[in-house]
Amino acid sequence: NSYSTSTGGTVNFLRPVGQQSQIELNVSAITARYQRNPSLNGSQYSILSQYERALSTRIFSRVALRFDRQVARDNAYTNSTYGGELLLSAQVGRQTVYGRFGYYRTVAEEAFGFLGKRRNDLLLDAEAGVLLRRWQWLGMASILRIGRTINRSPVFFYDFRQWRVETGLSREF
């Protein structure tokens, strides 16, 4: 009794650009069937392009651009999302610190019938963290992250603000 069943695939292209950079392109397509909400049934497509660069032996950067398209049986759920992210990380002593900022827009094709409102969202996502290599266990280090997500939407159930504090174990990224 699953929530959904999906079939699809992803193609990934990764290419070095000189000694300090690389570009990556991911393209994916899936079809999805939602057993409990057939109005969501349809296809999803995604294109992600990333440029990564070592600015020095201790500083790393990444710029990402993304486009997603969801085509659903109900056009209120048919939408396009586009945006991008910036990431900067640095080794400071034995620790790695990073910051990430993302900006995304989601626009639906039609309004929800029961609300009379169409998605036209603005999502802002920021995160900062530290990988504490001083405290390692089985080759993994402690990580601490704090994040803030704001999604402004005319559709009340997509409109939210959220703070996150996460801790865990990770390998260096």
XYZ file of N, CA and C in Angstrom:
519
model
N 0.842 -1.174 0.000
C 0.000 0.000 0.000
C 0.893 1.245 0.000
N 1.560 1.481 -1.116
C 2.516 2.583 -1.206
C 1.820 3.900 -1.530
N 2.523 4.986 -1.264
C 2.020 6.332 -1.560
C 2.078 6.611 -3.055
N 3.209 6.214 -3.687
C 3.352 6.442 -5.121
C 4.298 5.416 -5.727
N 4.212 5.287 -7.050
C 5.101 4.424 -7.807
C 5.686 5.264 -8.946
N 7.003 5.261 -9.079
C 7.662 6.077 -10.092
C 8.606 5.225 -10.933
N 8.714 5.596 -12.204
C 9.649 4.964 -13.124
C 10.351 6.068 -13.890
N 11.659 5.942 -14.018
C 12.386 6.967 -14.764
C 13.871 6.755 -14.692
N 14.593 7.800 -15.009
C 16.041 7.695 -14.988
C 16.715 9.042 -14.999
N 18.032 8.995 -14.781
C 18.860 10.193 -14.744
C 20.115 9.955 -15.569
N 20.528 10.971 -16.304
C 21.789 10.966 -17.027
C 22.650 12.045 -16.393
N 23.905 11.676 -16.086
C 24.825 12.598 -15.429
C 26.066 12.759 -16.291
N 26.465 14.009 -16.498
C 27.664 14.331 -17.263
C 28.570 15.163 -16.366
N 29.814 14.732 -16.181
C 30.780 15.426 -15.336
C 32.057 15.611 -16.132
N 32.540 16.851 -16.169
C 33.742 17.116 -16.963
C 34.665 18.085 -16.224
N 35.935 17.708 -16.066
C 36.904 18.645 -15.489
C 37.112 19.831 -16.426
N 37.338 20.985 -15.836
C 37.651 22.198 -16.592
C 38.943 22.743 -15.993
N 40.040 22.377 -16.567
C 41.325 22.778 -16.018
C 41.661 21.975 -14.772
N 42.595 22.501 -13.996
C 43.063 21.810 -12.794
C 42.181 22.049 -11.568
N 41.382 23.128 -11.559
C 40.682 23.531 -10.339
C 39.170 23.539 -10.443
N 38.601 23.168 -11.588
C 37.160 23.316 -11.781
C 36.558 22.096 -12.456
N 35.254 22.004 -12.343
C 34.508 20.988 -13.076
C 33.097 21.494 -13.303
N 32.475 20.973 -14.361
C 31.064 21.246 -14.615
C 30.321 19.921 -14.547
N 29.067 20.014 -14.145
C 28.238 18.818 -14.036
C 26.858 19.150 -14.570
N 26.277 18.211 -15.294
C 24.941 18.358 -15.832
C 24.163 17.092 -15.500
N 23.009 17.250 -14.870
C 22.112 16.137 -14.561
C 20.787 16.387 -15.268
N 20.297 15.394 -15.971
C 18.994 15.462 -16.623
C 18.216 14.237 -16.183
N 16.993 14.448 -15.703
C 16.187 13.305 -15.269
C 14.747 13.448 -15.741
N 14.104 12.309 -15.876
C 12.698 12.257 -16.258
C 12.070 11.048 -15.579
N 10.896 11.255 -15.000
C 10.164 10.146 -14.383
C 8.678 10.302 -14.652
N 7.987 9.189 -14.593
C 6.530 9.204 -14.552
C 6.131 8.697 -13.181
N 5.091 9.279 -12.636
C 4.675 8.931 -11.276
C 3.177 8.684 -11.234
N 2.812 7.682 -10.422
C 1.394 7.376 -10.156
C 1.191 7.426 -8.654
N 0.255 8.236 -8.242
C -0.059 8.412 -6.819
C -1.363 7.682 -6.517
N -1.256 6.631 -5.718
C -2.407 5.788 -5.450
C -3.513 6.540 -4.698
N -3.145 7.428 -3.798
C -4.145 8.105 -2.969
C -4.596 9.445 -3.530
N -3.873 9.985 -4.512
C -4.240 11.265 -5.103
C -3.915 11.245 -6.592
N -4.789 10.618 -7.409
C -4.514 10.477 -8.839
C -4.405 11.806 -9.588
N -4.875 12.901 -9.002
C -4.743 14.190 -9.683
C -3.284 14.614 -9.819
N -2.375 13.980 -9.041
C -0.942 14.258 -9.141
C -0.248 13.406 -10.206
N -0.913 12.371 -10.719
C -0.297 11.480 -11.707
C 0.244 12.264 -12.890
N 1.448 11.891 -13.325
C 2.010 12.575 -14.481
C 3.498 12.372 -14.581
N 4.170 13.361 -15.159
C 5.606 13.289 -15.419
C 6.339 14.411 -14.694
N 7.601 14.140 -14.409
C 8.464 15.144 -13.797
C 9.790 15.137 -14.539
N 10.277 16.335 -14.859
C 11.525 16.508 -15.589
C 12.410 17.473 -14.810
N 13.713 17.256 -14.862
C 14.622 18.108 -14.111
C 15.940 18.269 -14.864
N 16.468 19.483 -14.853
C 17.790 19.780 -15.398
C 18.548 20.552 -14.330
N 19.730 20.071 -13.984
C 20.586 20.716 -12.990
C 21.969 20.896 -13.596
N 22.465 22.123 -13.554
C 23.805 22.433 -14.045
C 24.607 23.030 -12.898
N 25.831 22.516 -12.689
C 26.673 22.994 -11.589
C 28.079 23.288 -12.100
N 28.639 24.357 -11.557
C 30.037 24.696 -11.808
C 30.725 24.753 -10.447
N 31.759 23.945 -10.279
C 32.486 23.879 -9.012
C 33.925 24.309 -9.252
N 34.465 25.046 -8.258
C 35.830 25.546 -8.425
C 36.537 25.620 -7.080
N 37.762 25.140 -7.068
C 38.636 25.315 -5.907
C 39.276 26.687 -6.048
N 38.940 27.599 -5.149
C 39.487 28.951 -5.202
C 40.900 28.992 -4.641
N 41.195 28.035 -3.769
C 42.541 27.843 -3.223
C 42.578 26.415 -2.686
N 43.646 26.039 -2.018
C 43.712 24.691 -1.459
C 42.756 24.526 -0.287
N 42.229 25.631 0.273
C 41.355 25.556 1.445
C 39.951 26.115 1.211
N 39.695 26.711 0.039
C 38.398 27.353 -0.228
C 37.794 26.771 -1.503
N 36.503 26.429 -1.429
C 35.785 25.773 -2.518
C 34.488 26.543 -2.768
N 34.073 26.618 -4.048
C 32.816 27.289 -4.380
C 32.022 26.449 -5.379
N 30.702 26.681 -5.370
C 29.823 26.007 -6.337
C 28.672 26.943 -6.686
N 28.347 26.981 -7.976
C 27.184 27.704 -8.475
C 26.316 26.673 -9.183
N 25.015 26.664 -8.863
C 24.110 25.684 -9.474
C 22.873 26.389 -10.026
N 22.419 25.953 -11.190
C 21.174 26.422 -11.793
C 20.290 25.209 -12.027
N 18.988 25.385 -11.790
C 18.081 24.243 -11.859
C 16.762 24.660 -12.513
N 16.196 23.722 -13.292
C 14.841 23.877 -13.835
C 14.115 22.552 -13.647
N 12.922 22.613 -13.062
C 12.088 21.426 -12.859
C 10.719 21.681 -13.467
N 10.148 20.654 -14.035
C 8.801 20.736 -14.609
C 8.017 19.527 -14.150
N 6.854 19.779 -13.571
C 5.948 18.705 -13.183
C 4.670 18.872 -13.986
N 4.281 17.823 -14.707
C 3.056 17.821 -15.495
C 2.123 16.812 -14.849
N 1.017 17.298 -14.290
C 0.090 16.440 -13.557
C -1.272 16.412 -14.243
N -2.057 15.426 -13.868
C -3.409 15.304 -14.404
C -4.230 16.557 -14.093
N -4.101 17.073 -12.872
C -4.771 18.305 -12.450
C -3.799 19.462 -12.688
N -4.175 20.407 -13.542
C -3.276 21.498 -13.902
C -2.915 22.423 -12.742
N -3.630 22.367 -11.647
C -3.232 23.145 -10.472
C -1.919 22.614 -9.895
N -1.636 21.334 -10.131
C -0.379 20.727 -9.690
C 0.693 20.733 -10.787
N 0.341 21.169 -11.987
C 1.314 21.303 -13.073
C 2.064 22.606 -12.860
N 3.385 22.502 -12.696
C 4.141 23.708 -12.382
C 5.561 23.629 -12.925
N 6.204 24.786 -12.926
C 7.608 24.919 -13.290
C 8.342 25.573 -12.130
N 9.530 25.073 -11.835
C 10.379 25.644 -10.794
C 11.737 25.940 -11.413
N 12.251 27.129 -11.129
C 13.580 27.485 -11.616
C 14.303 28.285 -10.538
N 15.612 28.210 -10.568
C 16.386 28.962 -9.590
C 17.815 28.498 -9.532
N 18.480 28.870 -8.441
C 19.876 28.517 -8.310
C 20.377 28.599 -6.890
N 21.602 28.131 -6.717
C 22.250 28.116 -5.401
C 23.705 28.544 -5.524
N 24.190 29.136 -4.456
C 25.608 29.446 -4.298
C 26.086 28.760 -3.032
N 27.280 28.164 -3.083
C 27.868 27.517 -1.917
C 29.328 27.925 -1.828
N 29.773 28.190 -0.613
C 31.165 28.508 -0.353
C 31.582 27.740 0.884
N 32.715 27.027 0.803
C 33.213 26.305 1.975
C 34.704 26.590 2.133
N 35.154 26.488 3.381
C 36.566 26.762 3.665
C 37.036 25.876 4.806
N 38.286 25.450 4.700
C 38.915 24.738 5.801
C 39.495 25.776 6.746
N 39.105 25.674 8.009
C 39.606 26.579 9.039
C 40.207 25.689 10.122
N 41.511 25.610 10.140
C 42.156 24.663 11.049
C 41.779 23.257 10.644
N 41.296 22.469 11.602
C 40.870 21.095 11.309
C 39.397 21.006 10.927
N 38.677 22.124 10.954
C 37.246 22.143 10.673
C 36.993 22.623 9.234
N 35.833 22.257 8.711
C 35.366 22.803 7.442
C 34.073 23.545 7.725
N 34.000 24.817 7.342
C 32.795 25.614 7.502
C 32.237 25.904 6.111
N 30.916 26.057 6.026
C 30.321 26.351 4.731
C 29.076 27.202 4.903
N 28.704 27.842 3.827
C 27.455 28.592 3.740
C 26.843 28.350 2.381
N 25.531 28.289 2.353
C 24.807 28.027 1.106
C 23.575 28.907 1.057
N 23.272 29.474 -0.128
C 22.065 30.270 -0.317
C 21.391 29.839 -1.605
N 20.068 29.632 -1.545
C 19.296 29.246 -2.721
C 18.112 30.169 -2.943
N 17.778 30.380 -4.213
C 16.648 31.214 -4.629
C 15.884 30.442 -5.695
N 14.578 30.233 -5.483
C 13.759 29.470 -6.428
C 12.391 30.105 -6.614
N 11.855 29.978 -7.820
C 10.485 30.393 -8.132
C 9.722 29.160 -8.599
N 8.474 29.022 -8.145
C 7.578 27.964 -8.613
C 6.296 28.621 -9.093
N 5.904 28.317 -10.330
C 4.711 28.902 -10.924
C 3.835 27.774 -11.455
N 2.577 27.751 -11.015
C 1.627 26.726 -11.466
C 0.867 27.212 -12.696
N 0.332 26.256 -13.455
C -0.415 26.606 -14.660
C -1.808 27.135 -14.367
N -2.461 26.577 -13.314
C -3.831 26.987 -13.004
C -4.010 27.126 -11.507
N -5.079 27.790 -11.141
C -5.426 27.956 -9.726
C -6.072 26.678 -9.199
N -5.951 26.472 -7.892
C -6.684 25.396 -7.241
C -8.156 25.796 -7.217
N -9.028 24.890 -7.662
C -10.449 25.205 -7.764
C -11.081 25.611 -6.450
N -10.741 24.937 -5.376
C -11.373 25.217 -4.090
C -10.807 26.464 -3.413
N -9.662 26.975 -3.880
C -9.068 28.179 -3.304
C -9.178 29.391 -4.215
N -9.214 29.131 -5.531
C -9.207 30.226 -6.478
C -7.851 30.909 -6.585
N -6.790 30.264 -6.066
C -5.453 30.849 -6.105
C -4.486 29.898 -6.791
N -3.546 30.489 -7.519
C -2.532 29.749 -8.267
C -1.179 29.929 -7.595
N -0.385 28.867 -7.580
C 0.967 28.970 -7.015
C 1.813 29.937 -7.828
N 2.441 30.836 -7.118
C 3.441 31.735 -7.668
C 4.399 31.997 -6.513
N 5.216 30.991 -6.197
C 6.008 30.970 -4.973
C 7.397 31.554 -5.167
N 7.907 32.101 -4.082
C 9.301 32.521 -3.977
C 9.886 31.783 -2.786
N 10.909 30.945 -3.034
C 11.548 30.188 -1.968
C 12.970 30.689 -1.783
N 13.306 31.039 -0.552
C 14.658 31.434 -0.168
C 15.142 30.433 0.858
N 16.341 29.911 0.654
C 16.867 28.888 1.547
C 18.325 29.208 1.857
N 18.645 29.328 3.132
C 20.020 29.614 3.545
C 20.433 28.591 4.595
N 21.707 28.209 4.549
C 22.212 27.217 5.497
C 23.684 27.494 5.759
N 24.107 27.267 6.990
C 25.522 27.358 7.365
C 25.827 26.165 8.242
N 27.058 25.687 8.155
C 27.403 24.521 8.948
C 28.893 24.407 9.177
N 29.218 23.477 10.058
C 30.616 23.201 10.365
C 30.798 21.696 10.515
N 31.818 21.168 9.848
C 32.200 19.766 9.962
C 33.361 19.706 10.953
N 33.110 19.083 12.098
C 34.068 19.056 13.207
C 34.913 17.791 13.126
N 36.003 17.860 12.384
C 36.852 16.678 12.212
C 37.611 16.313 13.486
N 37.633 17.194 14.436
C 38.311 16.904 15.707
C 37.640 15.731 16.428
N 36.312 15.602 16.275
C 35.572 14.521 16.923
C 35.115 13.529 15.852
N 35.944 12.537 15.561
C 35.633 11.536 14.545
C 35.284 10.201 15.182
N 34.440 9.447 14.446
C 34.044 8.117 14.877
C 33.896 7.270 13.620
N 34.669 6.193 13.512
C 34.665 5.294 12.351
C 34.862 6.054 11.041
N 35.751 7.039 11.048
C 36.037 7.804 9.842
C 35.017 8.882 9.526
N 34.025 9.053 10.382
C 33.020 10.090 10.175
C 33.185 11.167 11.237
N 32.904 12.398 10.835
C 33.058 13.531 11.735
C 31.683 14.106 12.096
N 31.624 14.743 13.239
C 30.390 15.420 13.660
C 30.131 16.616 12.750
N 28.855 16.844 12.470
C 28.478 18.007 11.667
C 27.331 18.727 12.371
N 27.361 20.038 12.310
C 26.311 20.877 12.880
C 25.877 21.855 11.804
N 24.558 21.925 11.555
C 24.006 22.809 10.526
C 22.862 23.620 11.109
N 22.736 24.852 10.639
C 21.571 25.668 10.956
C 21.062 26.246 9.644
N 19.742 26.237 9.466
C 19.181 26.705 8.206
C 17.888 27.452 8.392
N 17.569 28.244 7.407
C 16.324 29.011 7.397
C 15.733 28.903 6.001
N 14.464 28.498 5.917
C 13.745 28.416 4.650
C 12.495 29.271 4.753
N 12.272 30.077 3.733
C 11.067 30.901 3.638
C 10.458 30.629 2.271
N 9.209 30.203 2.240
C 8.492 30.023 0.982
C 7.258 30.913 1.032
N 7.273 31.944 0.212
C 6.133 32.864 0.131
C 5.243 32.397 -1.012
N 3.990 32.093 -0.689
C 3.066 31.562 -1.679
C 1.674 32.118 -1.439
N 0.920 32.404 -2.501
C -0.476 32.811 -2.323
C -1.372 31.640 -1.898
N -0.863 30.407 -2.020
C -1.610 29.212 -1.617
C -1.173 28.868 -0.190
N -2.098 28.957 0.760
C -1.737 28.908 2.183
C -0.975 27.651 2.584
N -1.250 26.501 1.982
C -0.560 25.293 2.429
C 0.836 25.141 1.831
N 1.251 26.059 0.960
C 2.641 26.120 0.493
C 3.405 27.286 1.122
N 2.713 28.146 1.859
C 3.321 29.320 2.475
C 3.855 28.939 3.851
N 5.183 29.022 4.047
C 5.746 28.641 5.340
C 7.085 29.306 5.576
N 7.483 29.297 6.823
C 8.804 29.720 7.262
C 9.318 28.661 8.221
N 10.594 28.326 8.118
C 11.112 27.224 8.931
C 12.554 27.482 9.321
N 12.866 27.232 10.586
C 14.238 27.179 11.082
C 14.601 25.720 11.260
N 15.860 25.365 10.957
C 16.331 23.999 11.149
C 17.652 24.028 11.892
N 17.805 23.123 12.832
C 19.095 22.864 13.466
C 19.301 21.362 13.362
N 20.398 20.961 12.746
C 20.656 19.542 12.513
C 22.044 19.189 13.009
N 22.168 17.989 13.506
C 23.470 17.477 13.887
C 23.535 16.021 13.431
N 24.746 15.547 13.192
C 24.872 14.173 12.728
C 26.328 13.820 12.478
N 26.504 12.737 11.727
C 27.823 12.277 11.331
C 27.916 12.342 9.817
N 29.083 12.738 9.320
C 29.255 12.894 7.882
C 30.700 12.663 7.497
N 30.904 12.294 6.262
C 32.249 12.293 5.701
C 32.457 13.659 5.074
N 33.693 14.061 4.962
C 33.962 15.383 4.405
C 33.459 15.484 2.991
N 32.839 16.599 2.658
C 32.305 16.808 1.315
C 33.261 17.571 0.449
